[in-house]
Structures are given as C-alpha cells and as structure tokens.
Short mmCIF file of C-alpha atoms in Angstrom, two decimals:
data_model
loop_
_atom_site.label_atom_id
_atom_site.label_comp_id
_atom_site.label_asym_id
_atom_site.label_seq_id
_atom_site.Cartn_x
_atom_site.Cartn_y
_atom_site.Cartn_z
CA UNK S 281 -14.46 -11.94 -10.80
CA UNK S 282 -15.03 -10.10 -13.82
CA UNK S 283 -13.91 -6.49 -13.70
CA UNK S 284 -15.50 -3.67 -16.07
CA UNK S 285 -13.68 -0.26 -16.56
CA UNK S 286 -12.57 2.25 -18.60
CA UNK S 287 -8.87 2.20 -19.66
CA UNK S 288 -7.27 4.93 -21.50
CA UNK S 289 -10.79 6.10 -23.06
CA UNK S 290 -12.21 2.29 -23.59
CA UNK S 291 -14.81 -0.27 -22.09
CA UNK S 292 -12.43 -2.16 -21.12
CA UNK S 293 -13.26 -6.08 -19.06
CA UNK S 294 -11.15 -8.80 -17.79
CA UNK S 295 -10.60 -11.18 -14.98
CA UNK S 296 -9.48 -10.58 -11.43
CA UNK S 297 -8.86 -12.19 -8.83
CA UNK S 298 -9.24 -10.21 -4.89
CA UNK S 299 -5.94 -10.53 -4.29
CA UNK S 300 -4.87 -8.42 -7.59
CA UNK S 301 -3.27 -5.22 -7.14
CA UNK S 302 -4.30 -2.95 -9.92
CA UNK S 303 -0.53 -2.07 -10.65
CA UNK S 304 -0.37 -6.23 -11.67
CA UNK S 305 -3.44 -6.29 -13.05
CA UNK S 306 -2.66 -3.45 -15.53
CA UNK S 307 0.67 -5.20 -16.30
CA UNK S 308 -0.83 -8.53 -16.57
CA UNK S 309 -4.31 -8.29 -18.14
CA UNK S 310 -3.70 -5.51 -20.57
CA UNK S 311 0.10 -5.66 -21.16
CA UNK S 312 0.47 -1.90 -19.75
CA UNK S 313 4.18 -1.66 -18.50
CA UNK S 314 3.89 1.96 -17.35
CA UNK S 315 2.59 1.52 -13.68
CA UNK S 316 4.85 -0.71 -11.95
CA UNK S 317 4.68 -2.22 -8.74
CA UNK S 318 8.25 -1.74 -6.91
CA UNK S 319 7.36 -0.91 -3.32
CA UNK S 320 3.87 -1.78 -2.49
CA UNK S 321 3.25 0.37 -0.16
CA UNK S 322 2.28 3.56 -1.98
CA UNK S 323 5.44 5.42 -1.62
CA UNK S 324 7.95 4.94 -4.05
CA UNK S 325 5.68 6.41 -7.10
CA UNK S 326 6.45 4.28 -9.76
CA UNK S 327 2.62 2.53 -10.34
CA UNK S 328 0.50 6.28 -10.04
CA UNK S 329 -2.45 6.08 -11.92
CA UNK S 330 -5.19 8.40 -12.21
CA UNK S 331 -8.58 6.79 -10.77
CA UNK S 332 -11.50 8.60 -11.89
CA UNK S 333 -9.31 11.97 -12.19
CA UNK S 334 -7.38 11.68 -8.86
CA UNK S 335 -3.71 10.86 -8.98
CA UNK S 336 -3.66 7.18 -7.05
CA UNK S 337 -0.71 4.31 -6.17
CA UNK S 338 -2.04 1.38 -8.31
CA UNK S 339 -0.64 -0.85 -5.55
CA UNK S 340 -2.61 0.03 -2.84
CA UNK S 341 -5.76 -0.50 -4.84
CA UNK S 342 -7.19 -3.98 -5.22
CA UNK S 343 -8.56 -4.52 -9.20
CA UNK S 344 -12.05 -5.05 -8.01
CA UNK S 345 -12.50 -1.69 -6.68
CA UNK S 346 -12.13 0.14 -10.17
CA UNK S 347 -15.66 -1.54 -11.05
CA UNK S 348 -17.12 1.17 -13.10
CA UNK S 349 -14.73 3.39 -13.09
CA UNK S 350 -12.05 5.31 -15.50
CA UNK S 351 -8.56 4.50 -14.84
CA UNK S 352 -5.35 6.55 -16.81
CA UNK S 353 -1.97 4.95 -17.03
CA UNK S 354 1.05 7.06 -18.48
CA UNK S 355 -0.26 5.15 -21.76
CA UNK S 356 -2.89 7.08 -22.10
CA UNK S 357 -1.78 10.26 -20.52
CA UNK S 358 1.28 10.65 -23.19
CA UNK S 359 -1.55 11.04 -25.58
CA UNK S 360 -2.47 14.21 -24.21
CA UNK S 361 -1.97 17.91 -24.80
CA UNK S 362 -1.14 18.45 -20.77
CA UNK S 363 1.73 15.61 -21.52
CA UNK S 364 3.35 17.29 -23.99
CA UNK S 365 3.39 20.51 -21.66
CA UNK S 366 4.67 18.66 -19.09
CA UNK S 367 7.14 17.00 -21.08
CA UNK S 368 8.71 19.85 -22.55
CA UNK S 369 8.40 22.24 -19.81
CA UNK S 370 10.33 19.65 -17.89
CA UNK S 371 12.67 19.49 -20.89
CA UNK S 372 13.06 23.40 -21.15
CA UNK S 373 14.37 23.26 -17.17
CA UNK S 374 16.66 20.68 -17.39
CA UNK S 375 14.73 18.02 -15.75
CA UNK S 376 16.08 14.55 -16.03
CA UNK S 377 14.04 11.80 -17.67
CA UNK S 378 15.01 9.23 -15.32
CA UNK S 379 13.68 5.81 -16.05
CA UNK S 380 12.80 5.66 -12.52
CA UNK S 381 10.34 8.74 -12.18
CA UNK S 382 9.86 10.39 -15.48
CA UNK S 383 6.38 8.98 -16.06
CA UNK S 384 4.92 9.56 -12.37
CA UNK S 385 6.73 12.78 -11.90
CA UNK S 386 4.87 13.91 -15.40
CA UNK S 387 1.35 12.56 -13.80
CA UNK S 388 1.80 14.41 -10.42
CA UNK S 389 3.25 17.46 -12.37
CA UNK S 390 -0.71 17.18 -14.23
CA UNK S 391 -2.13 16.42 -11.08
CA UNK S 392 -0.67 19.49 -9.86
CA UNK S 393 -1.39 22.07 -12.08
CA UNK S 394 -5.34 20.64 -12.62
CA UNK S 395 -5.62 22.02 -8.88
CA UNK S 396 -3.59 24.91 -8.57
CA UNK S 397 -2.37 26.15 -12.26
CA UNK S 398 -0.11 28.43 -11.05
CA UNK S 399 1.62 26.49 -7.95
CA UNK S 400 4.20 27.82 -5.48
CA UNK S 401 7.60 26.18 -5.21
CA UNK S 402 6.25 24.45 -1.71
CA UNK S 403 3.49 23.36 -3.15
CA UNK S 404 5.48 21.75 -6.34
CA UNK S 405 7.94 19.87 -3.67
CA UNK S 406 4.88 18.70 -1.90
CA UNK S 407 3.05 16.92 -4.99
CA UNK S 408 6.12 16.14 -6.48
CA UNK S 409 7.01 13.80 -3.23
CA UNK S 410 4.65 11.36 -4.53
CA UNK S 411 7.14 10.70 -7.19
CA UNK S 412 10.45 10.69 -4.83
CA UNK S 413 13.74 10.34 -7.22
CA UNK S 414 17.16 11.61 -6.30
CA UNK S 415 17.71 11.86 -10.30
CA UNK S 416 17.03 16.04 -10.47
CA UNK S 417 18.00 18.99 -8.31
CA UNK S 418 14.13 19.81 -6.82
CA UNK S 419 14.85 23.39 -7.49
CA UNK S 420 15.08 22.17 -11.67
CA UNK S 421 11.82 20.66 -10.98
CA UNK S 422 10.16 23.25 -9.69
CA UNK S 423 11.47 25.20 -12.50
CA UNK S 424 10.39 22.20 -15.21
CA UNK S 425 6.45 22.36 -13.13
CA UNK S 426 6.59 26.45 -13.58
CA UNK S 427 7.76 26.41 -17.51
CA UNK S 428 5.08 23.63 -17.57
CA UNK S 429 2.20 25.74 -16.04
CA UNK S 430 3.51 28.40 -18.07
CA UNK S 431 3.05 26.28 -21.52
CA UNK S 432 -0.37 25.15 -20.61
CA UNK S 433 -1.88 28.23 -19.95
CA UNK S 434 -0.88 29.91 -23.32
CA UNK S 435 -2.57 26.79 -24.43
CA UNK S 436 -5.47 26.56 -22.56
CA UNK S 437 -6.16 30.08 -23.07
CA UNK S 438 -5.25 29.52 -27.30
CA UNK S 439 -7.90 27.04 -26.64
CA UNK S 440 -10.77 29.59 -25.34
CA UNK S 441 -9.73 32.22 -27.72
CA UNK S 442 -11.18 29.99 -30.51
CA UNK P 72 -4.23 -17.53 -2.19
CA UNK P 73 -8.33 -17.87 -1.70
CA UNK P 74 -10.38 -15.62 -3.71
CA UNK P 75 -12.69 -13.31 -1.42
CA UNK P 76 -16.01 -13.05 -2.14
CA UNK P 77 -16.89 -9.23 -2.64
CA UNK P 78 -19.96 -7.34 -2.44
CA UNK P 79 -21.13 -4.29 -4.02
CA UNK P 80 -23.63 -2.72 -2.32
CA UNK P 81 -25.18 0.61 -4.09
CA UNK P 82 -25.98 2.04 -1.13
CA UNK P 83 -25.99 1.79 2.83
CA UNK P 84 -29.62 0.36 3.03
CA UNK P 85 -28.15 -2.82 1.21
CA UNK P 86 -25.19 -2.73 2.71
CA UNK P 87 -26.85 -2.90 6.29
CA UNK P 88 -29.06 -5.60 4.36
CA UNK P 89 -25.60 -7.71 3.69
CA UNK P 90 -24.64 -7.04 6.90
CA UNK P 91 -27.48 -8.30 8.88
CA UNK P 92 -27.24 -11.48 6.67
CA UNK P 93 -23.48 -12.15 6.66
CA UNK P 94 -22.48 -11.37 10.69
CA UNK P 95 -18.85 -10.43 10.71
CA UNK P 96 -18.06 -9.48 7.19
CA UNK P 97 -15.39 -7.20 6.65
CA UNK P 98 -15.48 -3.79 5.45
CA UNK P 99 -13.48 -2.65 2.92
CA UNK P 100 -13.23 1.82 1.78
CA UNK P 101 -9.90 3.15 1.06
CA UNK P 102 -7.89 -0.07 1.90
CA UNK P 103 -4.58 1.89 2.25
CA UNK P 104 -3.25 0.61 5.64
CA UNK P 105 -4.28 -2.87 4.24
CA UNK P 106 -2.52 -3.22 0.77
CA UNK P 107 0.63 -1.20 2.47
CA UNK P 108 0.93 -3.93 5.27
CA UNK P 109 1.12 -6.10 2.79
CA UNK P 110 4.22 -6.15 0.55
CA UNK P 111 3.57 -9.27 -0.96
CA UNK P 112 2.36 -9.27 -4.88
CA UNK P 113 -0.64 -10.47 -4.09
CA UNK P 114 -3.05 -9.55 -1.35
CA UNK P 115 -4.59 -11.19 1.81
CA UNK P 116 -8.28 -10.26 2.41
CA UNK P 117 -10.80 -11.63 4.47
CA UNK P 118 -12.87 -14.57 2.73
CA UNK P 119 -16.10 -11.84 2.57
CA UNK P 120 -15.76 -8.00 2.06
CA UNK P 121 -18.62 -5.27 1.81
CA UNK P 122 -16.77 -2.57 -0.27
CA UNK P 123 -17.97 0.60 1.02
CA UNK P 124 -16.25 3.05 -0.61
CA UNK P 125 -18.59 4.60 -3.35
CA UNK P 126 -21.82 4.26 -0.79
CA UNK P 127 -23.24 7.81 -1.58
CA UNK P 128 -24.25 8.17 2.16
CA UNK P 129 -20.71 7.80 3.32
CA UNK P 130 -19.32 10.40 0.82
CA UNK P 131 -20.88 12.99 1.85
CA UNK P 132 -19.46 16.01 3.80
CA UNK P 133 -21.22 19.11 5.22
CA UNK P 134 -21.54 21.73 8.23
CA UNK P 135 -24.30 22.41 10.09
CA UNK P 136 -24.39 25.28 12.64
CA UNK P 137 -22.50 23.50 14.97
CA UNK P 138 -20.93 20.29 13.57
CA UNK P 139 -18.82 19.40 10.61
CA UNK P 140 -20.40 15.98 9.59
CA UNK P 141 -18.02 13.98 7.54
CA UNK P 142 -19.15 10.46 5.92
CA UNK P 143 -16.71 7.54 6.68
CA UNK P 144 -15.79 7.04 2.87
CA UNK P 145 -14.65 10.86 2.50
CA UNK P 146 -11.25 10.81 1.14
CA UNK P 147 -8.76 12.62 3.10
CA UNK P 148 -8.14 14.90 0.04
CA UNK P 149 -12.03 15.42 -0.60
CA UNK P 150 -11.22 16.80 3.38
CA UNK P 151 -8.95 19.19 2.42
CA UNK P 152 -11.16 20.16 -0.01
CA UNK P 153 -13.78 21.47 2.12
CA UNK P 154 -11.36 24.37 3.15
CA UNK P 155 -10.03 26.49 5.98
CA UNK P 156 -13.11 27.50 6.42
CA UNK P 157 -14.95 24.29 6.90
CA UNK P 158 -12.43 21.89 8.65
CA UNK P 159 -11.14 22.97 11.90
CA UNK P 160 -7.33 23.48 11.59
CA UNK P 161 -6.13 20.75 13.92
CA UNK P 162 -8.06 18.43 12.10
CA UNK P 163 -6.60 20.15 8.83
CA UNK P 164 -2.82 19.48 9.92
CA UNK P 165 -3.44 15.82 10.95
CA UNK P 166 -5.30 15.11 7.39
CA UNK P 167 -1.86 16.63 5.98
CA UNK P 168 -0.02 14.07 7.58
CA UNK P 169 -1.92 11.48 5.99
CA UNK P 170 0.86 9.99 3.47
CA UNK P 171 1.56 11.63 0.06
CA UNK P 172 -1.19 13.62 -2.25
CA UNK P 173 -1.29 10.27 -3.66
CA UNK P 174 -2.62 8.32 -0.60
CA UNK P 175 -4.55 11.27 0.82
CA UNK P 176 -6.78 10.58 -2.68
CA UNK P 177 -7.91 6.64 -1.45
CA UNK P 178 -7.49 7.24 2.58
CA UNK P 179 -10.93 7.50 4.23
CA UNK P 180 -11.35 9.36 7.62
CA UNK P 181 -13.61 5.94 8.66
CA UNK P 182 -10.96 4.00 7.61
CA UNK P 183 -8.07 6.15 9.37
CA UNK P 184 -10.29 5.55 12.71
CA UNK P 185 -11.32 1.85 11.92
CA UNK P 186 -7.70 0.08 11.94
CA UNK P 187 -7.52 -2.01 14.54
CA UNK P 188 -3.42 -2.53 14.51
CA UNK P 189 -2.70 1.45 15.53
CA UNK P 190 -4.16 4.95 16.00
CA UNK P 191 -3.71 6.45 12.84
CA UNK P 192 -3.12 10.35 12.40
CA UNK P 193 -6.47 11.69 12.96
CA UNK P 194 -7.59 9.87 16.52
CA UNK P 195 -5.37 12.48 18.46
CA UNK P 196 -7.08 15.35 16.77
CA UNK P 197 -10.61 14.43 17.13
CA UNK P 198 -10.17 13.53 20.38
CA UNK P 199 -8.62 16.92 21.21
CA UNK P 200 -11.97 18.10 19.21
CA UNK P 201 -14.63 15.81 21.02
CA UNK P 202 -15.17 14.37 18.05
CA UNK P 203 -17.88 11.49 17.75
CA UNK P 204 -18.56 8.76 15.28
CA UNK P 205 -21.34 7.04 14.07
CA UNK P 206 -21.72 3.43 14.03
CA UNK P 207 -24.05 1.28 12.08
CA UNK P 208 -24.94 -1.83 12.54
CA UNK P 209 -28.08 -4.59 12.51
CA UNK P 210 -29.79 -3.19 15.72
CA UNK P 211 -29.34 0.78 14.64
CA UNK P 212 -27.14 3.65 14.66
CA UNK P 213 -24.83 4.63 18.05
CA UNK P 214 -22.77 7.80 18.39
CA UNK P 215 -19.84 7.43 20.55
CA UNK P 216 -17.04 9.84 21.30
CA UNK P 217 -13.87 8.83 19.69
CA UNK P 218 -12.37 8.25 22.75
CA UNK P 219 -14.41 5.20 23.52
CA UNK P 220 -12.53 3.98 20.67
CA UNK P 221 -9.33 3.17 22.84
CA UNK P 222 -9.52 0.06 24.85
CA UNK P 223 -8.61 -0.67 28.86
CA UNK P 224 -5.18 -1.81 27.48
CA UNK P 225 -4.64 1.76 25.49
CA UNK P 226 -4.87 -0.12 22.15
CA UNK P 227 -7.72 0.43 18.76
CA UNK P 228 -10.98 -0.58 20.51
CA UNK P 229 -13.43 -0.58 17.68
CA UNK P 230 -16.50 -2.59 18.00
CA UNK P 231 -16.81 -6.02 16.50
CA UNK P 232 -19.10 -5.77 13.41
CA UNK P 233 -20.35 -2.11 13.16
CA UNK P 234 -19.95 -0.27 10.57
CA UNK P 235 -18.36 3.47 10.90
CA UNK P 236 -21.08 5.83 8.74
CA UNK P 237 -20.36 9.17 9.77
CA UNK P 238 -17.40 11.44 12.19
CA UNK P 239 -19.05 14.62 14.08
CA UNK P 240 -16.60 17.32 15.06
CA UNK P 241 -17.73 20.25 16.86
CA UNK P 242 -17.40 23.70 15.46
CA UNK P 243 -15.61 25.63 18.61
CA UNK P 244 -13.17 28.12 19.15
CA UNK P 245 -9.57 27.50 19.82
CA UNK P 246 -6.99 29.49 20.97
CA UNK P 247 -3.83 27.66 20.81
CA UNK P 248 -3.28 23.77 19.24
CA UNK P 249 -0.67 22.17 18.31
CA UNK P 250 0.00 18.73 15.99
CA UNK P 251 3.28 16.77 15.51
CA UNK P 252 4.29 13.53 14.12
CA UNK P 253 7.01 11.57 15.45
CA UNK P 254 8.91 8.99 14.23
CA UNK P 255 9.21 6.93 10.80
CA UNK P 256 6.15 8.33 8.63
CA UNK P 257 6.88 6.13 5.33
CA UNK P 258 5.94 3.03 7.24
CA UNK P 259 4.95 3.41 10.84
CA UNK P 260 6.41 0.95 13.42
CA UNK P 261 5.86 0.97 17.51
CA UNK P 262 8.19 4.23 17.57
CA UNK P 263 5.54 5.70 15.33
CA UNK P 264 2.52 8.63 16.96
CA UNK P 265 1.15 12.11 16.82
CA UNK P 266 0.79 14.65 19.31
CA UNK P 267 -2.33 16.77 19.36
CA UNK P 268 -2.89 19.87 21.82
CA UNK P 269 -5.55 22.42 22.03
CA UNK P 270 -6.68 24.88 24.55
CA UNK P 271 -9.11 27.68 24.66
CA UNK P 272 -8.18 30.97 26.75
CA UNK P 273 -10.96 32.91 28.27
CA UNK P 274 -9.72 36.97 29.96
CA UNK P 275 -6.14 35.35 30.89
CA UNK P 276 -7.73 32.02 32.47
CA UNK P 277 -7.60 28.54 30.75
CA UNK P 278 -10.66 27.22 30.29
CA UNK P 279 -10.01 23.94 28.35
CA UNK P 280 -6.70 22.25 27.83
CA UNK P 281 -6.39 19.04 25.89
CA UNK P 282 -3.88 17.15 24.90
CA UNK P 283 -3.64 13.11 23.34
CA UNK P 284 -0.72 11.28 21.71
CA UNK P 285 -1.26 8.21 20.23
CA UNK P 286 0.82 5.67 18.29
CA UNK P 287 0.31 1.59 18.33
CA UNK P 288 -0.88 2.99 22.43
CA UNK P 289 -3.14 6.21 22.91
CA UNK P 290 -3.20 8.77 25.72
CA UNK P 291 -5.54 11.15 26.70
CA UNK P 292 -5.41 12.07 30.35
CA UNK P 293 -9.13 13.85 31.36
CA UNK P 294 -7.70 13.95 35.20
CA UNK P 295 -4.76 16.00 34.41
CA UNK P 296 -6.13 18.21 32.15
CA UNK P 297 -8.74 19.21 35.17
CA UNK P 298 -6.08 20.41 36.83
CA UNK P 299 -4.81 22.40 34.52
CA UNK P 300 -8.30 23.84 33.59
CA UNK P 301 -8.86 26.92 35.49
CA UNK P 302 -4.55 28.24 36.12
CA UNK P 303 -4.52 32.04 34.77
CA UNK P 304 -1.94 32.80 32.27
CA UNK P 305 1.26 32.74 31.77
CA UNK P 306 1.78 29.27 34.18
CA UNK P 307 4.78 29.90 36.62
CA UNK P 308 7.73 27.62 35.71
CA UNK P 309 6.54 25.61 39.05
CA UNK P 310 3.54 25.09 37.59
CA UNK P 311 4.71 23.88 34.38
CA UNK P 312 7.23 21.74 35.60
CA UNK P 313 4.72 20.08 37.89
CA UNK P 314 2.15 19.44 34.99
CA UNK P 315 5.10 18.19 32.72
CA UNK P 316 5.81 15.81 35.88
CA UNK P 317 2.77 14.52 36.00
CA UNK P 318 2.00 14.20 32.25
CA UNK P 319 5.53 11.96 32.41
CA UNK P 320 4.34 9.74 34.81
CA UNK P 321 0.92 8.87 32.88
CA UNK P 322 3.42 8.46 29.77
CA UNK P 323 5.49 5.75 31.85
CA UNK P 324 3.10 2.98 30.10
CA UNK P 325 4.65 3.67 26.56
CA UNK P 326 7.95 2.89 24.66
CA UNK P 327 10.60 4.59 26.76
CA UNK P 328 11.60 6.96 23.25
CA UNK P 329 7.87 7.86 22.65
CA UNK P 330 7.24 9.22 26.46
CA UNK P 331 10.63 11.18 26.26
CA UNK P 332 9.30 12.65 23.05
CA UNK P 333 5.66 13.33 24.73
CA UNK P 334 7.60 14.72 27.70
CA UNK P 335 9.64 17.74 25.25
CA UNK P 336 6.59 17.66 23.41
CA UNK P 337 4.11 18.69 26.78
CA UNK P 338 7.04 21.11 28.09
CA UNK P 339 6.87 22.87 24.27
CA UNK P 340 2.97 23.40 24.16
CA UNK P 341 2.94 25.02 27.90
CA UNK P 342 6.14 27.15 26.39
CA UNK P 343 3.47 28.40 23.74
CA UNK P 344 0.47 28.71 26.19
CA UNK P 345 2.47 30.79 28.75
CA UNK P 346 3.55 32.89 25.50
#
C-alpha cells in the first residue's frame, strides 16, 4: 500500500507493506538512520519518533498507521531551536553524547519540557526512562534537562518580547 | 510474509458498515501489545484489519454527573490528561503503569481491555471501579461490566467479533485503594499481574471492599468480599487472618509465586484498612 505523510515538514509518499515497522520503513524508504530498530518492543529508546507531536517507539507502530499524519525523526528535530537547547544544556551539565541514547534522550528531553517547562527531578527520571542508557549519572541529566529548560525559556520569552 | 488488507474507516458508522460485511475482521488501535510480541523485523497481522484508532467517536473522553466515559481509542496519555480531577485515582495509578511516556502515547484503554493473551494493567482497576464497556457490533451496542470479560477458566473472555467503543467508570467515593504491579514489567510473562484494592468506610463500618489481581489469570472474589462488607473498623487480627485465609485459598488456582504475592499483598491492604 501506498503510504502518504509528512516527514520532517514534507508531503512525503512511498510504499509499505503491513508488516513494516515504521522504524524500517524510515530507514528503508527514506534513508533516515536516526530511529533505529534494536529491541522491538518499545523499550530500549533508540527508534522514538514524534507522531503528530507525541513522543512514540517507531517499532511498535506499523507504517500504514501514519496515513495522514506528521512524523519527526531526530533529522528533522536537530533542525530546531528546542535542539540546540537541548543539546547544549545537556552539554553545559556534562551529559554524555552516547551513540546509544543521545538522539532519543534529546527527543524525550523536548517531549518533556513541551509539557511541563519547568520539570522536577522525578519527573525528568520518569520521561527520561524512555531513553534508558547507563552512559550518564541520572543526576547529570537531570541537571543537562534543567540548564535545558533554563535555555529555552530565555528563548522563548526573547521570542515574545519581539 | 502476506500483506494484510487494511481498512480505513473515517468513522464508526463505516466501520460498523465493514464490519457487518467482513464477519471476523480484526481490529487494530494502538497495536502496542501486538508489535511488542513480536520481535521479529517484520510483523504478523491478521489477513484483514479495521484500523480504529483515529475514529473520532472512540477518541473522545468526558464526565457526566456520574460517569467518566472514555472512548476505546483514548490514549493512555490523553487519560492522564484529563486530570486528578477527572480520572478516579485508582484508575490514574494503573494508567501509570502502562509502559514508558513513550507507550502510554499509542496504548488505548480498548485495547489494554481487548487482548486476549492477558489482563493488562487496567482490568483490576475497573473492576475494583464497576467499570463497564461498550461493545459494538452488527446487531447493536451491549454494555457489560468488565468483569464479564474474564472467562469460566479465569482467562481474557472478550467476545468474538465486537468491537469495544466506549469504558464507563463510575464517579464514587473511596476511602482507601491500593494498586501494585508485580513481577517483570518490561515484558510481562505468567509471573506478571496487578493488584487493585478499594474500599469505602461509612461511621467506622465497611461498606464496600474490593479487591482483583489479575495477570495471564484474573481474580475477583464477590463471595468473600460479602463477608467482609459490613466488619466495623479496625478488623481484629482474627479477623484478618481469617479473611487472608480465605483470600489464599481462592488464590490456590494461580502460579504458586503470584498467590504468595496476593497473599502479602491482601495481609498489607487490611494493615492499611485497620489503620
């Protein structure tokens, strides 16, 4: 079946077949390395996505069922002003960038701070386990999420200032 | 590996439509349970699927005066969403223990009910809630309490070819509840289940007391809790003991670890009722 989307800000099409996982699909239609599929079972972090604005495991979603919808791999998301918060927050704390997690621990750090923009160290450990890595102390990621949250405000409120 | 043919209904007129057409076609919302079963690259799925996921009727999610009303394709986050306020709290803590943020953004309450290989984490909270569900299917609509959902042999009992729509749960008072989670939670396996306890207290004197566990088995025990129904407060250690006894013996049926866990976990609930 034919599968219509957007990717990263396009109209994006391409064949699928049912039994695609979007985290291969991405890989193998569009040549997106980001999202991988290691554990298939939603745990391990490495494929998250964002799926119309909500933080998702690529695996566990077949390629048909982003019909119509807007789908944001670490591609797109480095592209962004919350990205380079993220990044260099992390940066600021000492946060590894482990070639494991760096990219899904920088999309649950967004996810994160779109919902709660100032979040509390249990709340940070609890998003932050969708992107399990024994690469960084958790207290130097909480750290890396507040200097983060920090940086984006000053932007955001740059941003309505102008 | 066969292609599946998959339909896309717009919205749950047409998809009854497909239904009544195509007899035993298989639904498909969040699809967590199935893509995590399988750890294969590629996926297994039934030859025909109705993807019900973005049918506006089944996202929806409201109170009325005395029900929260929750369409089968809410995500468990979009639960969460609705707030303290809105979602009674056991309900709250078992949606928690739905996997990570992550998963909690494609798992569907309908779908956490539906699977037919387990009782996932929210069966033992709605049934502690009376909760009911709606089911769809060519000849109309049929509410049944979740607890008609468990078969004679304790296992998932959902009926052949309806279609979950909508969950009820009652907007009551509770005094004390309680929810756990034993066993792996990454993957669940037989040694896998969640306690859920509630009870309301009325001048000193219990006046409801539930309590179900439920894993790959579920049990909810209406006879015992009737005898616990109507003790004043706190429960002499006699009495305690006894229930604890008897709550053991209707556990004998499950995995010898999971009945020893229900067993601590029934003697730590009467520890918090008896205060």
């Amino acid at each position: 079946m034919t599968v219509s989307f957007i990717l990263n800000g396009e109209d994006v099409s391409a064949k699928a077949r049912s039994a695609d996982r979007l985290s291969d699909f991405l890989r193998e239609a569009f040549a997106l390395l980001g999202p991988r599929s290691d554990c298939r079972c939603g745990h391990c972090g490495r494929c998250l996505v964002f799926l119309d604005g909500r933080l998702v495991p690529a695996c566990l979603v077949p390629a048909f069922a982003v019909r119509g919808k807007e789908v944001v791999t670490i591609e797109g998301f480095s592209q962004t002003a919350d990205y380079s918060d993220i990044a260099e927050g992390f940066k600021s704390a000492g946060v590894e960038s482990c070639g494991f997690c760096a990219a899904p621990r920088i999309m649950a750090a967004s996810a994160l701070l779109e919902r709660h923009p100032r979040p509390m160290p249990r709340e940070i450990l609890e998003y932050m386990s969708c992107a399990p890595c024994r690469c960084t102390d958790p207290e130097a990621i909480v750290r890396g999420v507040v200097a983060a949250s920090e940086l984006r405000a000053r932007r955001l409120y740059r941003r309505a200032g102008q | 590996m066969q292609d599946s043919d998959v339909h896309f209904p717009k919205d749950l007129p047409e998809a009854l439509e497909i239904m009544r057409k195509r007899p035993g076609i298989a639904f498909f919302a969040g699809g967590t349970d199935i893509l995590r079963e399988q750890g294969s690259i590629g996926i297994s799925l039934p030859p025909e699927m109705l993807f019900i996921r973005d049918l506006p009727e089944l996202k929806r999610a409201g109170l009325t005066e005395r029900f929260l009303e929750i369409g089968a394709a809410v995500t468990a986050s979009e639960l969460l969403d609705l707030g303290d306020a809105a979602l009674p709290p056991l309900l709250a803590e078992a949606v928690r223990g739905i996997g990570t943020h992550a998963i909690r953004n494609l798992a569907t309450i309908g779908g956490n009910l539906a699977c037919r290989k387990r009782f996932m984490d929210s069966w033992p909270a709605l049934s502690c809630l009376d909760g009911l569900v709606e089911l769809r299917d060519q000849g109309g609509a049929t509410w049944m309490n979740v607890n008609r959902l468990v078969g004679d042999d304790a296992r998932p009992s959902v009926p052949e070819g309806g279609l979950i729509t909508r969950v009820r749960v009652p907007l009551e008072r509770w005094d004390a509840y309680a929810l756990r989670k034993v066993g792996p939670r990454t993957s669940p396996t037989p040694d896998t289940a969640v306690f859920a306890f509630a009870a309301r207290v009325e001048k000193g004197i219990l006046t409801e007391f539930r309590i179900a566990f439920a894993g790959e088995l579920a049990l909810r025990s209406p006879s015992i809790e009737s005898t616990i129904i109507g003790r004043s407060l706190p429960l002499s250690s006699r009495e305690s003991s006894s229930i604890v006894e008897s709550y053991r013996a209707a556990a004998s049926f499950l995995p010898e670890g999971l009945a020893l866990q229900f067993g601590s976990l029934v003697d730590a609930v009467l520890g918090i009722i008896s205060g």
